[in-house]
Structure formats: structure tokens, C-alpha cells
PDB file of C-alpha atoms in Angstrom:
ATOM      1  CA  MET A   1      91.590  96.676 144.662  1.00  0.00           C
ATOM      2  CA  VAL A   2      90.080  94.345 141.882  1.00  0.00           C
ATOM      3  CA  PRO A   3      92.275  94.315 138.337  1.00  0.00           C
ATOM      4  CA  ALA A   4      90.270  95.327 135.900  1.00  0.00           C
ATOM      5  CA  PHE A   5      91.687  93.528 133.658  1.00  0.00           C
ATOM      6  CA  TYR A   6      89.901  90.536 135.021  1.00  0.00           C
ATOM      7  CA  PRO A   7      86.763  89.344 133.305  1.00  0.00           C
ATOM      8  CA  ARG A   8      83.474  90.438 135.811  1.00  0.00           C
ATOM      9  CA  CYS A   9      82.432  86.938 136.027  1.00  0.00           C
ATOM     10  CA  VAL A  10      85.622  85.505 138.032  1.00  0.00           C
ATOM     11  CA  ARG A  11      86.715  88.810 140.011  1.00  0.00           C
ATOM     12  CA  GLY A  12      83.897  87.643 143.243  1.00  0.00           C
ATOM     13  CA  SER A  13      87.035  85.966 145.441  1.00  0.00           C
ATOM     14  CA  LEU A  14      89.829  87.721 144.208  1.00  0.00           C
ATOM     15  CA  ASP A  15      89.854  89.730 147.783  1.00  0.00           C
ATOM     16  CA  ASP A  16      89.800  86.244 149.162  1.00  0.00           C
ATOM     17  CA  VAL A  17      92.996  85.407 147.636  1.00  0.00           C
ATOM     18  CA  ARG A  18      94.469  88.160 148.568  1.00  0.00           C
ATOM     19  CA  ASN A  19      93.567  87.573 151.582  1.00  0.00           C
ATOM     20  CA  GLN A  20      94.339  84.304 151.577  1.00  0.00           C
ATOM     21  CA  ARG A  21      90.654  83.237 153.013  1.00  0.00           C
ATOM     22  CA  ALA A  22      90.110  79.210 151.689  1.00  0.00           C
ATOM     23  CA  PRO A  23      86.512  79.045 151.245  1.00  0.00           C
ATOM     24  CA  LEU A  24      84.191  78.688 154.285  1.00  0.00           C
ATOM     25  CA  ALA A  25      82.533  75.365 154.554  1.00  0.00           C
ATOM     26  CA  LEU A  26      79.265  77.746 154.604  1.00  0.00           C
ATOM     27  CA  ASP A  27      80.536  79.107 151.277  1.00  0.00           C
ATOM     28  CA  LEU A  28      80.018  75.506 149.631  1.00  0.00           C
ATOM     29  CA  ILE A  29      77.125  74.566 150.978  1.00  0.00           C
ATOM     30  CA  GLY A  30      74.464  74.073 148.356  1.00  0.00           C
ATOM     31  CA  THR A  31      76.704  75.244 145.652  1.00  0.00           C
ATOM     32  CA  ASN A  32      79.935  75.258 143.776  1.00  0.00           C
ATOM     33  CA  THR A  33      80.359  78.460 142.795  1.00  0.00           C
ATOM     34  CA  TYR A  34      82.524  80.134 145.696  1.00  0.00           C
ATOM     35  CA  HIS A  35      84.640  77.205 144.834  1.00  0.00           C
ATOM     36  CA  SER A  36      85.133  77.566 140.999  1.00  0.00           C
ATOM     37  CA  ASN A  37      85.415  81.038 141.819  1.00  0.00           C
ATOM     38  CA  PHE A  38      88.264  81.262 144.091  1.00  0.00           C
ATOM     39  CA  MET A  39      89.855  78.313 141.908  1.00  0.00           C
ATOM     40  CA  SER A  40      89.914  80.828 138.622  1.00  0.00           C
ATOM     41  CA  ASN A  41      90.998  83.384 140.200  1.00  0.00           C
ATOM     42  CA  VAL A  42      94.290  81.330 141.414  1.00  0.00           C
ATOM     43  CA  VAL A  43      94.606  79.863 138.188  1.00  0.00           C
ATOM     44  CA  LEU A  44      94.094  83.859 136.228  1.00  0.00           C
ATOM     45  CA  THR A  45      96.855  84.807 138.763  1.00  0.00           C
ATOM     46  CA  CYS A  46      99.682  82.264 137.421  1.00  0.00           C
ATOM     47  CA  ILE A  47      98.715  82.936 134.100  1.00  0.00           C
ATOM     48  CA  ALA A  48      99.171  86.165 135.047  1.00  0.00           C
ATOM     49  CA  ALA A  49     102.595  85.598 137.197  1.00  0.00           C
ATOM     50  CA  TRP A  50     103.815  83.604 133.634  1.00  0.00           C
ATOM     51  CA  LEU A  51     102.986  86.340 130.800  1.00  0.00           C
ATOM     52  CA  VAL A  52     104.551  89.282 133.373  1.00  0.00           C
ATOM     53  CA  PRO A  53     107.280  88.481 135.834  1.00  0.00           C
ATOM     54  CA  GLY A  54     106.269  89.245 139.073  1.00  0.00           C
ATOM     55  CA  ALA A  55     103.014  90.201 138.723  1.00  0.00           C
ATOM     56  CA  GLY A  56     101.046  87.150 140.547  1.00  0.00           C
ATOM     57  CA  HIS A  57     103.171  88.732 143.848  1.00  0.00           C
ATOM     58  CA  LEU A  58     101.681  92.075 142.752  1.00  0.00           C
ATOM     59  CA  ILE A  59      97.981  91.203 142.426  1.00  0.00           C
ATOM     60  CA  LEU A  60      98.922  88.939 145.967  1.00  0.00           C
ATOM     61  CA  GLY A  61      99.956  92.286 147.302  1.00  0.00           C
ATOM     62  CA  ARG A  62     103.782  91.530 147.687  1.00  0.00           C
ATOM     63  CA  TRP A  63     105.297  94.649 145.474  1.00  0.00           C
ATOM     64  CA  ARG A  64     107.877  94.996 146.965  1.00  0.00           C
ATOM     65  CA  ARG A  65     108.866  91.254 146.048  1.00  0.00           C
ATOM     66  CA  ALA A  66     107.003  91.224 142.437  1.00  0.00           C
ATOM     67  CA  ILE A  67     109.322  94.569 141.686  1.00  0.00           C
ATOM     68  CA  LEU A  68     112.478  92.372 142.703  1.00  0.00           C
ATOM     69  CA  PHE A  69     110.821  89.465 140.391  1.00  0.00           C
ATOM     70  CA  PHE A  70     110.235  91.806 137.582  1.00  0.00           C
ATOM     71  CA  VAL A  71     113.701  93.533 136.984  1.00  0.00           C
ATOM     72  CA  GLY A  72     115.273  90.574 137.845  1.00  0.00           C
ATOM     73  CA  VAL A  73     113.385  88.037 135.719  1.00  0.00           C
ATOM     74  CA  ILE A  74     114.160  91.007 132.906  1.00  0.00           C
ATOM     75  CA  LEU A  75     117.734  91.684 133.697  1.00  0.00           C
ATOM     76  CA  LEU A  76     118.495  88.065 132.778  1.00  0.00           C
ATOM     77  CA  PHE A  77     116.237  88.166 129.728  1.00  0.00           C
ATOM     78  CA  ALA A  78     117.758  91.640 128.345  1.00  0.00           C
ATOM     79  CA  LEU A  79     121.453  90.436 129.816  1.00  0.00           C
ATOM     80  CA  GLY A  80     120.815  86.900 127.437  1.00  0.00           C
ATOM     81  CA  LEU A  81     119.483  88.787 123.668  1.00  0.00           C
ATOM     82  CA  TYR A  82     122.557  91.497 124.337  1.00  0.00           C
ATOM     83  CA  GLN A  83     124.829  88.864 124.436  1.00  0.00           C
ATOM     84  CA  GLN A  84     123.298  86.649 120.913  1.00  0.00           C
ATOM     85  CA  GLY A  85     121.027  83.669 123.061  1.00  0.00           C
ATOM     86  CA  VAL A  86     118.536  82.840 121.201  1.00  0.00           C
ATOM     87  CA  LEU A  87     114.683  82.562 121.395  1.00  0.00           C
ATOM     88  CA  PHE A  88     114.169  79.270 120.246  1.00  0.00           C
ATOM     89  CA  GLY A  89     110.892  78.131 118.618  1.00  0.00           C
ATOM     90  CA  LEU A  90     109.802  74.349 119.329  1.00  0.00           C
ATOM     91  CA  THR A  91     112.293  72.286 117.067  1.00  0.00           C
ATOM     92  CA  PRO A  92     112.088  67.856 117.147  1.00  0.00           C
ATOM     93  CA  GLY A  93     113.880  66.224 119.653  1.00  0.00           C
ATOM     94  CA  LEU A  94     113.830  66.180 123.646  1.00  0.00           C
ATOM     95  CA  PHE A  95     116.340  68.856 123.344  1.00  0.00           C
ATOM     96  CA  GLY A  96     114.573  71.036 121.544  1.00  0.00           C
ATOM     97  CA  PHE A  97     111.338  70.540 123.116  1.00  0.00           C
ATOM     98  CA  LEU A  98     113.265  71.552 126.621  1.00  0.00           C
ATOM     99  CA  LYS A  99     115.340  74.654 125.392  1.00  0.00           C
ATOM    100  CA  PHE A 100     111.756  75.819 124.069  1.00  0.00           C
ATOM    101  CA  PHE A 101     110.331  74.874 127.070  1.00  0.00           C
ATOM    102  CA  ALA A 102     112.544  77.085 128.736  1.00  0.00           C
ATOM    103  CA  ASP A 103     112.195  79.630 127.178  1.00  0.00           C
ATOM    104  CA  ILE A 104     108.420  80.160 126.606  1.00  0.00           C
ATOM    105  CA  CYS A 105     108.831  80.171 130.866  1.00  0.00           C
ATOM    106  CA  ILE A 106     109.493  83.780 129.925  1.00  0.00           C
ATOM    107  CA  GLY A 107     105.947  84.678 129.244  1.00  0.00           C
ATOM    108  CA  ALA A 108     105.328  87.853 127.307  1.00  0.00           C
ATOM    109  CA  PRO A 109     108.712  88.907 127.078  1.00  0.00           C
ATOM    110  CA  TYR A 110     109.304  85.754 125.122  1.00  0.00           C
ATOM    111  CA  PHE A 111     106.296  86.650 122.400  1.00  0.00           C
ATOM    112  CA  LEU A 112     107.546  90.065 121.981  1.00  0.00           C
ATOM    113  CA  GLY A 113     111.131  88.700 121.454  1.00  0.00           C
ATOM    114  CA  ARG A 114     110.271  86.612 118.635  1.00  0.00           C
ATOM    115  CA  LEU A 115     108.086  89.204 117.301  1.00  0.00           C
ATOM    116  CA  LEU A 116     110.162  91.577 116.927  1.00  0.00           C
ATOM    117  CA  ASP A 117     113.344  88.567 115.467  1.00  0.00           C
ATOM    118  CA  TRP A 118     115.299  90.040 119.075  1.00  0.00           C
ATOM    119  CA  GLY A 119     116.391  86.302 120.038  1.00  0.00           C
ATOM    120  CA  THR A 120     117.662  85.630 116.531  1.00  0.00           C
ATOM    121  CA  GLY A 121     121.211  85.234 117.958  1.00  0.00           C
ATOM    122  CA  ASP A 122     125.103  84.742 116.631  1.00  0.00           C
ATOM    123  CA  ILE A 123     126.577  80.950 117.299  1.00  0.00           C
ATOM    124  CA  ARG A 124     130.332  82.804 116.029  1.00  0.00           C
ATOM    125  CA  ALA A 125     129.446  85.291 118.912  1.00  0.00           C
ATOM    126  CA  TYR A 126     131.883  85.901 122.286  1.00  0.00           C
ATOM    127  CA  GLY A 127     128.525  84.828 124.590  1.00  0.00           C
ATOM    128  CA  TYR A 128     126.159  82.941 122.610  1.00  0.00           C
ATOM    129  CA  GLU A 129     126.770  80.371 125.628  1.00  0.00           C
ATOM    130  CA  TYR A 130     126.011  82.648 128.349  1.00  0.00           C
ATOM    131  CA  GLY A 131     123.144  84.262 126.220  1.00  0.00           C
ATOM    132  CA  ASN A 132     121.119  81.317 126.379  1.00  0.00           C
ATOM    133  CA  THR A 133     122.013  80.726 129.828  1.00  0.00           C
ATOM    134  CA  PHE A 134     120.772  83.455 130.657  1.00  0.00           C
ATOM    135  CA  LEU A 135     117.334  82.672 128.768  1.00  0.00           C
ATOM    136  CA  TYR A 136     116.827  79.616 129.972  1.00  0.00           C
ATOM    137  CA  THR A 137     117.622  80.645 133.326  1.00  0.00           C
ATOM    138  CA  ALA A 138     114.777  83.623 133.010  1.00  0.00           C
ATOM    139  CA  GLY A 139     111.875  81.577 131.800  1.00  0.00           C
ATOM    140  CA  LEU A 140     112.735  78.448 134.966  1.00  0.00           C
ATOM    141  CA  LEU A 141     113.028  81.477 137.601  1.00  0.00           C
ATOM    142  CA  ASN A 142     109.680  82.558 136.030  1.00  0.00           C
ATOM    143  CA  SER A 143     108.099  79.402 136.115  1.00  0.00           C
ATOM    144  CA  LEU A 144     109.601  79.333 140.051  1.00  0.00           C
ATOM    145  CA  LEU A 145     107.497  82.398 140.123  1.00  0.00           C
ATOM    146  CA  VAL A 146     104.270  80.753 139.502  1.00  0.00           C
ATOM    147  CA  LEU A 147     104.484  77.901 141.618  1.00  0.00           C
ATOM    148  CA  ASP A 148     105.293  80.583 144.073  1.00  0.00           C
ATOM    149  CA  THR A 149     102.435  82.385 143.225  1.00  0.00           C
ATOM    150  CA  PHE A 150     100.262  79.484 143.628  1.00  0.00           C
ATOM    151  CA  ASP A 151     101.431  78.212 147.408  1.00  0.00           C
ATOM    152  CA  ILE A 152     100.204  82.654 148.155  1.00  0.00           C
ATOM    153  CA  ALA A 153      96.984  82.224 146.568  1.00  0.00           C
ATOM    154  CA  ARG A 154      95.883  79.096 147.857  1.00  0.00           C
ATOM    155  CA  GLY A 155      97.108  79.843 151.627  1.00  0.00           C
ATOM    156  CA  ARG A 156     100.181  77.472 151.849  1.00  0.00           C
ATOM    157  CA  LYS A 157     103.352  80.047 152.335  1.00  0.00           C
ATOM    158  CA  GLN A 158     103.603  83.955 153.197  1.00  0.00           C
TER     159      GLN A 158
ATOM    160  CA  MET B   1     131.469  92.033 129.178  1.00  0.00           C
ATOM    161  CA  ASN B   2     134.030  90.060 130.349  1.00  0.00           C
ATOM    162  CA  HIS B   3     133.094  85.909 131.460  1.00  0.00           C
ATOM    163  CA  TYR B   4     133.665  87.048 134.967  1.00  0.00           C
ATOM    164  CA  VAL B   5     131.069  90.113 134.983  1.00  0.00           C
ATOM    165  CA  SER B   6     128.722  87.743 133.286  1.00  0.00           C
ATOM    166  CA  LEU B   7     129.097  85.071 136.451  1.00  0.00           C
ATOM    167  CA  LEU B   8     128.883  88.019 138.827  1.00  0.00           C
ATOM    168  CA  ILE B   9     125.313  89.555 137.213  1.00  0.00           C
ATOM    169  CA  PHE B  10     124.447  85.736 136.628  1.00  0.00           C
ATOM    170  CA  SER B  11     125.103  84.891 140.749  1.00  0.00           C
ATOM    171  CA  LEU B  12     123.452  88.213 142.192  1.00  0.00           C
ATOM    172  CA  THR B  13     120.423  87.654 140.428  1.00  0.00           C
ATOM    173  CA  VAL B  14     119.824  84.446 140.970  1.00  0.00           C
ATOM    174  CA  ALA B  15     120.723  84.597 144.498  1.00  0.00           C
ATOM    175  CA  SER B  16     118.620  87.440 145.219  1.00  0.00           C
ATOM    176  CA  LEU B  17     115.621  85.588 142.994  1.00  0.00           C
ATOM    177  CA  PHE B  18     116.507  82.284 145.304  1.00  0.00           C
ATOM    178  CA  THR B  19     116.307  84.367 148.544  1.00  0.00           C
ATOM    179  CA  ALA B  20     113.095  85.681 147.933  1.00  0.00           C
ATOM    180  CA  ILE B  21     110.773  82.670 147.664  1.00  0.00           C
ATOM    181  CA  SER B  22     113.089  80.782 150.364  1.00  0.00           C
ATOM    182  CA  LYS B  23     110.762  80.209 153.114  1.00  0.00           C
ATOM    183  CA  GLU B  24     113.550  81.332 155.461  1.00  0.00           C
ATOM    184  CA  ALA B  25     113.257  83.942 158.443  1.00  0.00           C
ATOM    185  CA  GLU B  26     113.495  87.719 158.181  1.00  0.00           C
ATOM    186  CA  ASN B  27     116.549  87.158 159.686  1.00  0.00           C
ATOM    187  CA  ARG B  28     118.646  84.647 158.246  1.00  0.00           C
ATOM    188  CA  ARG B  29     117.992  85.811 155.116  1.00  0.00           C
ATOM    189  CA  THR B  30     121.415  87.401 154.759  1.00  0.00           C
ATOM    190  CA  ARG B  31     123.228  84.912 155.400  1.00  0.00           C
ATOM    191  CA  TYR B  32     121.468  81.988 152.326  1.00  0.00           C
ATOM    192  CA  PHE B  33     121.702  85.039 149.861  1.00  0.00           C
ATOM    193  CA  LEU B  34     126.232  85.635 150.713  1.00  0.00           C
ATOM    194  CA  THR B  35     125.826  81.370 151.314  1.00  0.00           C
ATOM    195  CA  MET B  36     124.440  80.848 148.100  1.00  0.00           C
ATOM    196  CA  LEU B  37     126.148  83.519 146.140  1.00  0.00           C
ATOM    197  CA  GLY B  38     129.494  81.933 147.108  1.00  0.00           C
ATOM    198  CA  TYR B  39     129.027  78.759 146.099  1.00  0.00           C
ATOM    199  CA  MET B  40     127.828  79.912 142.795  1.00  0.00           C
ATOM    200  CA  VAL B  41     131.182  82.466 142.300  1.00  0.00           C
ATOM    201  CA  VAL B  42     133.614  79.916 144.233  1.00  0.00           C
ATOM    202  CA  GLY B  43     132.174  76.847 143.029  1.00  0.00           C
ATOM    203  CA  SER B  44     132.444  78.273 139.190  1.00  0.00           C
ATOM    204  CA  LEU B  45     135.745  79.747 139.505  1.00  0.00           C
ATOM    205  CA  LEU B  46     137.069  76.536 141.009  1.00  0.00           C
ATOM    206  CA  ALA B  47     135.305  74.567 137.980  1.00  0.00           C
ATOM    207  CA  GLY B  48     136.914  76.754 135.670  1.00  0.00           C
ATOM    208  CA  TRP B  49     140.489  75.944 136.913  1.00  0.00           C
ATOM    209  CA  LEU B  50     139.867  72.016 137.872  1.00  0.00           C
ATOM    210  CA  MET B  51     138.718  72.518 134.142  1.00  0.00           C
ATOM    211  CA  TYR B  52     142.280  74.464 132.410  1.00  0.00           C
ATOM    212  CA  PHE B  53     144.145  70.922 134.082  1.00  0.00           C
ATOM    213  CA  ILE B  54     142.045  68.823 131.429  1.00  0.00           C
ATOM    214  CA  PRO B  55     143.826  68.095 128.263  1.00  0.00           C
ATOM    215  CA  TRP B  56     140.762  68.072 125.846  1.00  0.00           C
TER     216      TRP B  56
END
């Protein structure tokens, strides 16, 4: 089934994304619509994978891996916050940007945490550095999952 | 939660996710997981002990 949250205008080829069917030459004769729909759905799947860890794999029908990825990334995120890690905003300098990039890759949990003031952290806390490491790793692993989703959706990987 | 428990949870989670996205064949995945877990846990403990001898 096509997820309901997808806009109707780009739903057309989601089943082909899931079944890893690249557009046939016949589909492309005289029109680019099929290919653009296919790519739109790949991009939307990657955005879903970024926002909710494991969602991309769930959309592509890899539900066992999706559950593992969701639990793994959320576990790292929760333990990072529990150990007084910080959800960094954008600050000046290269390292400021890298910390922000690693954290924002977590997706929706990052925005939720910032909204609810979860990741304020405490630099004097016993687990401060551990907490930050857990949060960075959760984000960077999620970015790897987005790339994995992209590869599966394009048919480069099972 | 002490440092060792943090290290174990971190290593288990990262090794699991890396194994799941790896291109290893099904029958080699357990070995891949255990190898990666071993590298992270033993490597961290070894690095910790080596740093003990650094005076600053």
C-alpha cells in the first residue's frame, strides 16, 4: 500500500521504487513524467528516512531492518540525552557546524528535543562527553541509513 | 551508568547497525558482528590502558 502521507501527485511510481523496478525505456518515450515521479518518490523516501530513523526501510518493505534501525538510533539518542549530552544549534566555526550537522542528522527527534528543551546538557556532568558522542553517533548513523535507503530505492542494493 | 556499560551499549548498537547495512552474506554476518564488536570493546580498553602511562 502507498503511504497516505505521500502527496497524490507523486504517488505514481512508489510501488516501482519498492520493487526496485527502474523505469523502462518504454515508459520514458515521449515523456519525462514517469522518471520524475520515480525520482520524486526516491527523494521523499530519503526525507522520510532522515526524519524518522528506519522509516525509509519500512516504506521499501524492509520492516525487520526498519525496526532494528529505529530502536538502535532512538536508543543512542535517548542515552545521549540521559547522560547530559547537548543538542547543538548552529554556532560559528568549523567544529560548531560539524556538531550541528551531526546532531541535526537525527531528524525529527532532534527538532522535538530542541522544542522541548531536552538537550540542554551539563558540562559538569559525569557523562557529558559520552552523551555528546552518543548523540553525534545517532545522527551520523541515521545519515548512513538515508544513503542505504537511497541505494535500495535505486536498485543498487537489496 | 558507568563508562564500561556505556562502551558496551555503544559498541553493541553500532555493531548491530553496521552489520545490518553491510553487504556481507547472511552466513557471514554473525562473524562480522562479533569482529566489529571485539575491535571496538578490546580496542577501547587497550587504548584506555595505554593512556594510563601518558603523564599529562
